[in-house]
Structure formats: C-alpha cells, structure tokens
Short mmCIF file of C-alpha atoms and ligand atoms in Angstrom, two decimals:
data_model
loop_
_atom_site.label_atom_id
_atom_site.label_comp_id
_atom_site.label_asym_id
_atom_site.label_seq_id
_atom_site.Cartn_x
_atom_site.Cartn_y
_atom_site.Cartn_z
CA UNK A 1 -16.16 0.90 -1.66
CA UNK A 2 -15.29 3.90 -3.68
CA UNK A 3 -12.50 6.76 -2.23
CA UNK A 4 -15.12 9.21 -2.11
CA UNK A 5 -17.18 6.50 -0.13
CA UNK A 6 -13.95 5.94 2.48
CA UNK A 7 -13.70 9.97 3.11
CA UNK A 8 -17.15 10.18 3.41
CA UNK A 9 -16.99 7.04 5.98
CA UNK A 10 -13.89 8.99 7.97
CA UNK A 11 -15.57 12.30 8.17
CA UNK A 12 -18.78 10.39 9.75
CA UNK A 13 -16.03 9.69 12.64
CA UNK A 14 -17.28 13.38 14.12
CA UNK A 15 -20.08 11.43 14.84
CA UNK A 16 -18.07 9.19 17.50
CA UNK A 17 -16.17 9.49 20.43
CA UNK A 18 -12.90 7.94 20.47
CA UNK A 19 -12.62 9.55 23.96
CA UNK A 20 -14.42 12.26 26.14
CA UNK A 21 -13.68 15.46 24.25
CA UNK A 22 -11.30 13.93 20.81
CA UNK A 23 -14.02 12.44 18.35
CA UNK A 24 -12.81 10.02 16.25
CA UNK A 25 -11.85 11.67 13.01
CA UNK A 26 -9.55 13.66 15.00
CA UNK A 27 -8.55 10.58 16.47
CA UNK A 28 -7.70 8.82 12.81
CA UNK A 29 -5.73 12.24 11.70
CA UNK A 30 -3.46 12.09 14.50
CA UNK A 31 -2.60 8.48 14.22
CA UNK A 32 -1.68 8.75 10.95
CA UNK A 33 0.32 12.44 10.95
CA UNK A 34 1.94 10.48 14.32
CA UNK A 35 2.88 7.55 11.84
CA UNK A 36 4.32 9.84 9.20
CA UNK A 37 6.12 11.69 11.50
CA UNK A 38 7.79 8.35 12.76
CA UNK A 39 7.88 6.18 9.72
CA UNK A 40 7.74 8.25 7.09
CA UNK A 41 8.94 5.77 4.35
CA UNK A 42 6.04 3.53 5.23
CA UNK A 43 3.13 4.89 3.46
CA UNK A 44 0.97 1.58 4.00
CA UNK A 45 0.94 1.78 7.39
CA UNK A 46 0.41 6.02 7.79
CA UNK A 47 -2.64 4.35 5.88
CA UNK A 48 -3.57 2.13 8.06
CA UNK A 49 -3.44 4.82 11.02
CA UNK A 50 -6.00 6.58 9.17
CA UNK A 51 -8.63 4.60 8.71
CA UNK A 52 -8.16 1.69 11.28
CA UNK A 53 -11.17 2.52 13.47
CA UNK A 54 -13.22 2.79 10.32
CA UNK A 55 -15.12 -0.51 11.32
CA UNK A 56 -16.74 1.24 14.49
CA UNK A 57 -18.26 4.02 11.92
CA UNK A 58 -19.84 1.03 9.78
CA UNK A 59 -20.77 -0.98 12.90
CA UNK A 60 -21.00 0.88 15.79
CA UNK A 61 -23.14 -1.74 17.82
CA UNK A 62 -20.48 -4.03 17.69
CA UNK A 63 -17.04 -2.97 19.06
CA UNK A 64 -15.46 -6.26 19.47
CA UNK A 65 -15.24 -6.93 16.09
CA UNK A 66 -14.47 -3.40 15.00
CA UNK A 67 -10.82 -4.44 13.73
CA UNK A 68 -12.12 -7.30 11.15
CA UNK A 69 -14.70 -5.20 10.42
CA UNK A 70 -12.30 -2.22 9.59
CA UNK A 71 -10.34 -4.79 7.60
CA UNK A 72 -12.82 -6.33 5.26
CA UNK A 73 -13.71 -2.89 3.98
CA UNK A 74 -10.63 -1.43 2.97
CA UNK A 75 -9.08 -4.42 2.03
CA UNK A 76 -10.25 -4.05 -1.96
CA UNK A 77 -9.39 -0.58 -2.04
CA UNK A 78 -6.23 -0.11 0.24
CA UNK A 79 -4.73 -3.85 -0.32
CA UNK A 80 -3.62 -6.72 1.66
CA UNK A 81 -0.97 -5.23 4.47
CA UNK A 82 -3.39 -2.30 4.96
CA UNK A 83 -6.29 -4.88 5.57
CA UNK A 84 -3.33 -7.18 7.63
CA UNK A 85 -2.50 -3.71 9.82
CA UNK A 86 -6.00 -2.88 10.92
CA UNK A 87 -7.05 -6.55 11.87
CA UNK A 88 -4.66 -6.79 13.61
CA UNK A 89 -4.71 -3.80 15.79
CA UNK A 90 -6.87 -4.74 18.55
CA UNK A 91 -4.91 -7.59 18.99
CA UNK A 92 -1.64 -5.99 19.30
CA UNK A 93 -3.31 -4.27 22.48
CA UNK A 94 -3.84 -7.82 24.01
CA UNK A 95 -0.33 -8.88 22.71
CA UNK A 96 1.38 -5.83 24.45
CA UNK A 97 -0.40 -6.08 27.48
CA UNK A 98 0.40 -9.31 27.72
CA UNK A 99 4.54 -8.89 26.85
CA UNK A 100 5.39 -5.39 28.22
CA UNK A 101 4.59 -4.75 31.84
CA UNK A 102 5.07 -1.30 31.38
CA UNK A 103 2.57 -1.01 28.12
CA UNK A 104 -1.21 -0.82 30.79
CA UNK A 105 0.12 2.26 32.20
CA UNK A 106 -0.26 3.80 28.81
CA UNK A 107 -3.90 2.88 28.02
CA UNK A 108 -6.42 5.46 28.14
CA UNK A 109 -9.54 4.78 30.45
CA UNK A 110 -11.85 3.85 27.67
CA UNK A 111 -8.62 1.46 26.23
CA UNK A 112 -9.23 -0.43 29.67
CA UNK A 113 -12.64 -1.62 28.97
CA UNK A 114 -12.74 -2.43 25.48
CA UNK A 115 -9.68 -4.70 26.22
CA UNK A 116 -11.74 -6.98 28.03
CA UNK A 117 -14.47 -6.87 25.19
CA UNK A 118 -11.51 -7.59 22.90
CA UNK A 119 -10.71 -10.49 24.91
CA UNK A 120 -8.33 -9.22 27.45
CA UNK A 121 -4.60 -10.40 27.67
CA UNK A 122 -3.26 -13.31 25.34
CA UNK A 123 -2.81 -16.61 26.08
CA UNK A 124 0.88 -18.09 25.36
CA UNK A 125 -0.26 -19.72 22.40
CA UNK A 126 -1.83 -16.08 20.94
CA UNK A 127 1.28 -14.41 22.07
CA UNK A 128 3.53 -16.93 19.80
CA UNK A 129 1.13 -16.64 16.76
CA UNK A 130 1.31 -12.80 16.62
CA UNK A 131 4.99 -12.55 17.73
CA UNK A 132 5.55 -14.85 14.20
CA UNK A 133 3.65 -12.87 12.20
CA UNK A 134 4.58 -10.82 9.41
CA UNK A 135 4.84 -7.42 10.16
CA UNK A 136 4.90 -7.60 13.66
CA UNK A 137 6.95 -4.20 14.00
CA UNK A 138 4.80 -2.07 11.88
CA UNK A 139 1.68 -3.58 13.56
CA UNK A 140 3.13 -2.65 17.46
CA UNK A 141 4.16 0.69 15.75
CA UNK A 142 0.56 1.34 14.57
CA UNK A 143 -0.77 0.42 18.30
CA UNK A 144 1.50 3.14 19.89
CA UNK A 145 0.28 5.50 17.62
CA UNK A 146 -3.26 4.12 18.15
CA UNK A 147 -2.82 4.93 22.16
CA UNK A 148 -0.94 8.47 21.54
CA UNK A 149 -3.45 9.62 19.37
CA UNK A 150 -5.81 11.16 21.88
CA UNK A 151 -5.18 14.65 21.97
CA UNK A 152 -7.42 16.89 22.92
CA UNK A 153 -7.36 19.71 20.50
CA UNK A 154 -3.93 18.76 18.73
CA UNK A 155 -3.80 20.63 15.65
CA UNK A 156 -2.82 17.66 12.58
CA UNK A 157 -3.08 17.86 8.49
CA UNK A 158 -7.11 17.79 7.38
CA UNK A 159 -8.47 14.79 6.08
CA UNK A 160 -8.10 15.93 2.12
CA UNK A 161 -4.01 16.31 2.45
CA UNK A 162 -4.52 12.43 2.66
CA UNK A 163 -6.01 12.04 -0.34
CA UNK A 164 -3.24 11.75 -3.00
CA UNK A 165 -1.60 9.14 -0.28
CA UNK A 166 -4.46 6.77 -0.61
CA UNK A 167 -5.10 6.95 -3.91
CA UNK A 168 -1.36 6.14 -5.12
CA UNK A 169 -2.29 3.45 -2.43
CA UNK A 170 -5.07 1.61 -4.59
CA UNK A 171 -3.24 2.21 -7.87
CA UNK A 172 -0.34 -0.15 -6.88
CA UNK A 173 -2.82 -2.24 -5.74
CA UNK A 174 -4.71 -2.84 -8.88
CA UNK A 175 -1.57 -2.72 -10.66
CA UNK A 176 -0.48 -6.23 -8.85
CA UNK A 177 -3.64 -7.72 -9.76
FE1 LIG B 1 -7.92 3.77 17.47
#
C-alpha cells in the first residue's frame, strides 16, 4: 500500500457509519486529534488513532476481524507498534470490560454489539496475556480515544494536516530496515 492508497482508503470511511449520524472518517479524525491532544509526544499511536478502523473500509463484511485486518495493511507502511496498536484494539475493549467495572457504562450502543462479535469479555488467561504485553498503556489509551471519538459534528484537523505525520512515520520505518 502506497500513502496516497491509505488517504484514499480513510476518505472511503464517509462511506461507513461508525455510529448513527458520525461516519467513520470523522470518526478516525477525532481519535487521532483526541490522541494528540493527550499524548502529544507519541506520534505512533496519534497514528494508530487514525487509521485503526481502516480494516472495516477494506472488509466491511467481516467486522470481527476488522482489527487484524486493519493491522496487516498498515503494518509495511506505518511499522510494527502501529500494526501492534490497531490489532490490538478490539481486544482492549474485551480487556477493559473485563477489568474496570466502570468501563460498559462508557460504550456506545453499537460498541455493545460488536463486543459480543469480538468475543465478549476475556477470560483470566486473555486478561493476563494482554495485561503483559508491551504497550499496554498506549493500547488502553488508544481504546478511550476509540470510545470518545463519536461526536456528532465535532469540528477536528482535515485528513491532509495528517499527512506530513505519517509520512515521517514510514521514513523511520524504512530507515530501521
Ligand atoms: Fe473505532
């Protein structure tokens, strides 16, 4: 996948509802101006916020697998923690459902039943994987912003101001190779 192919990709996401009334481009922009705003040292995972629901514009028929879908795409272009970040997200849903008794309450409608789809709260064993993982922090951080970024209307930087971002992105990431 090319840059030009990813933005073209993300500006599809008018095409889909993220939920009643905030389609899912505006859903990707706020996640990721909500991530700068809060980490905004961590360029990788502003990244991630962007195009983490990219797998349900390349395979809309199948929303359970949306994250590793998401992740296998980007992952040449946008590197390894990127890749790591949007696998993951889904997941973190289960995990803080499962951990934080306070986290349902937060979940939008729509949230509700793809959890189930997803697999639906974590068993002990999947709670202790993901709570070892690498990253765990940025991941939950990326899930908050995931469930905040439903806005109707919210007014966020345009999908081009992300451009430079992304690109220094993929120039580190060749330059480790
Ligand atoms: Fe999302």
């Amino acid at each position: 996948m090319t840059f030009d192919e990813l933005f073209a990709l993300l500006r599809r996401g008018t095409e889909h509802a993220d939920e009643e009334r905030v389609d899912l481009l505006d859903h990707s922009l706020q996640c990721a101006a909500l991530l700068a705003e809060r980490h905004p040292g961590d360029r990788e995972l502003q990244i991630a916020g962007l195009v983490h629901d990219i797998g349900t514009i390349l395979r809309p028929d199948d929303p359970a697998q949306h994250a590793s879908t998401g992740a296998a795409a980007v992952a040449p272009l946008l590197g390894h923690r990127v890749a790591r970040l949007v696998s993951w997200h889904a997941d973190a849903k289960r995990y803080l459902v499962t951990t934080d008794a306070g986290y349902r309450k937060r979940l939008s409608a729509r949230s509700i039943v793809t959890l189930e789809a997803q697999g639906g709260a974590m068993s002990e064993t999947e709670v202790a994987a993901l709570a070892a993982a690498p990253d765990l922090a940025a991941l939950l951080e990326l899930r908050r912003a995931d469930d905040d970024a439903k806005v109707i209307g919210l007014a966020v930087p345009a999908l081009d101001t992300w451009r430079p971002l992304l690109t220094g992105a993929s120039t580190r990431v060749r330059g480790i190779r």
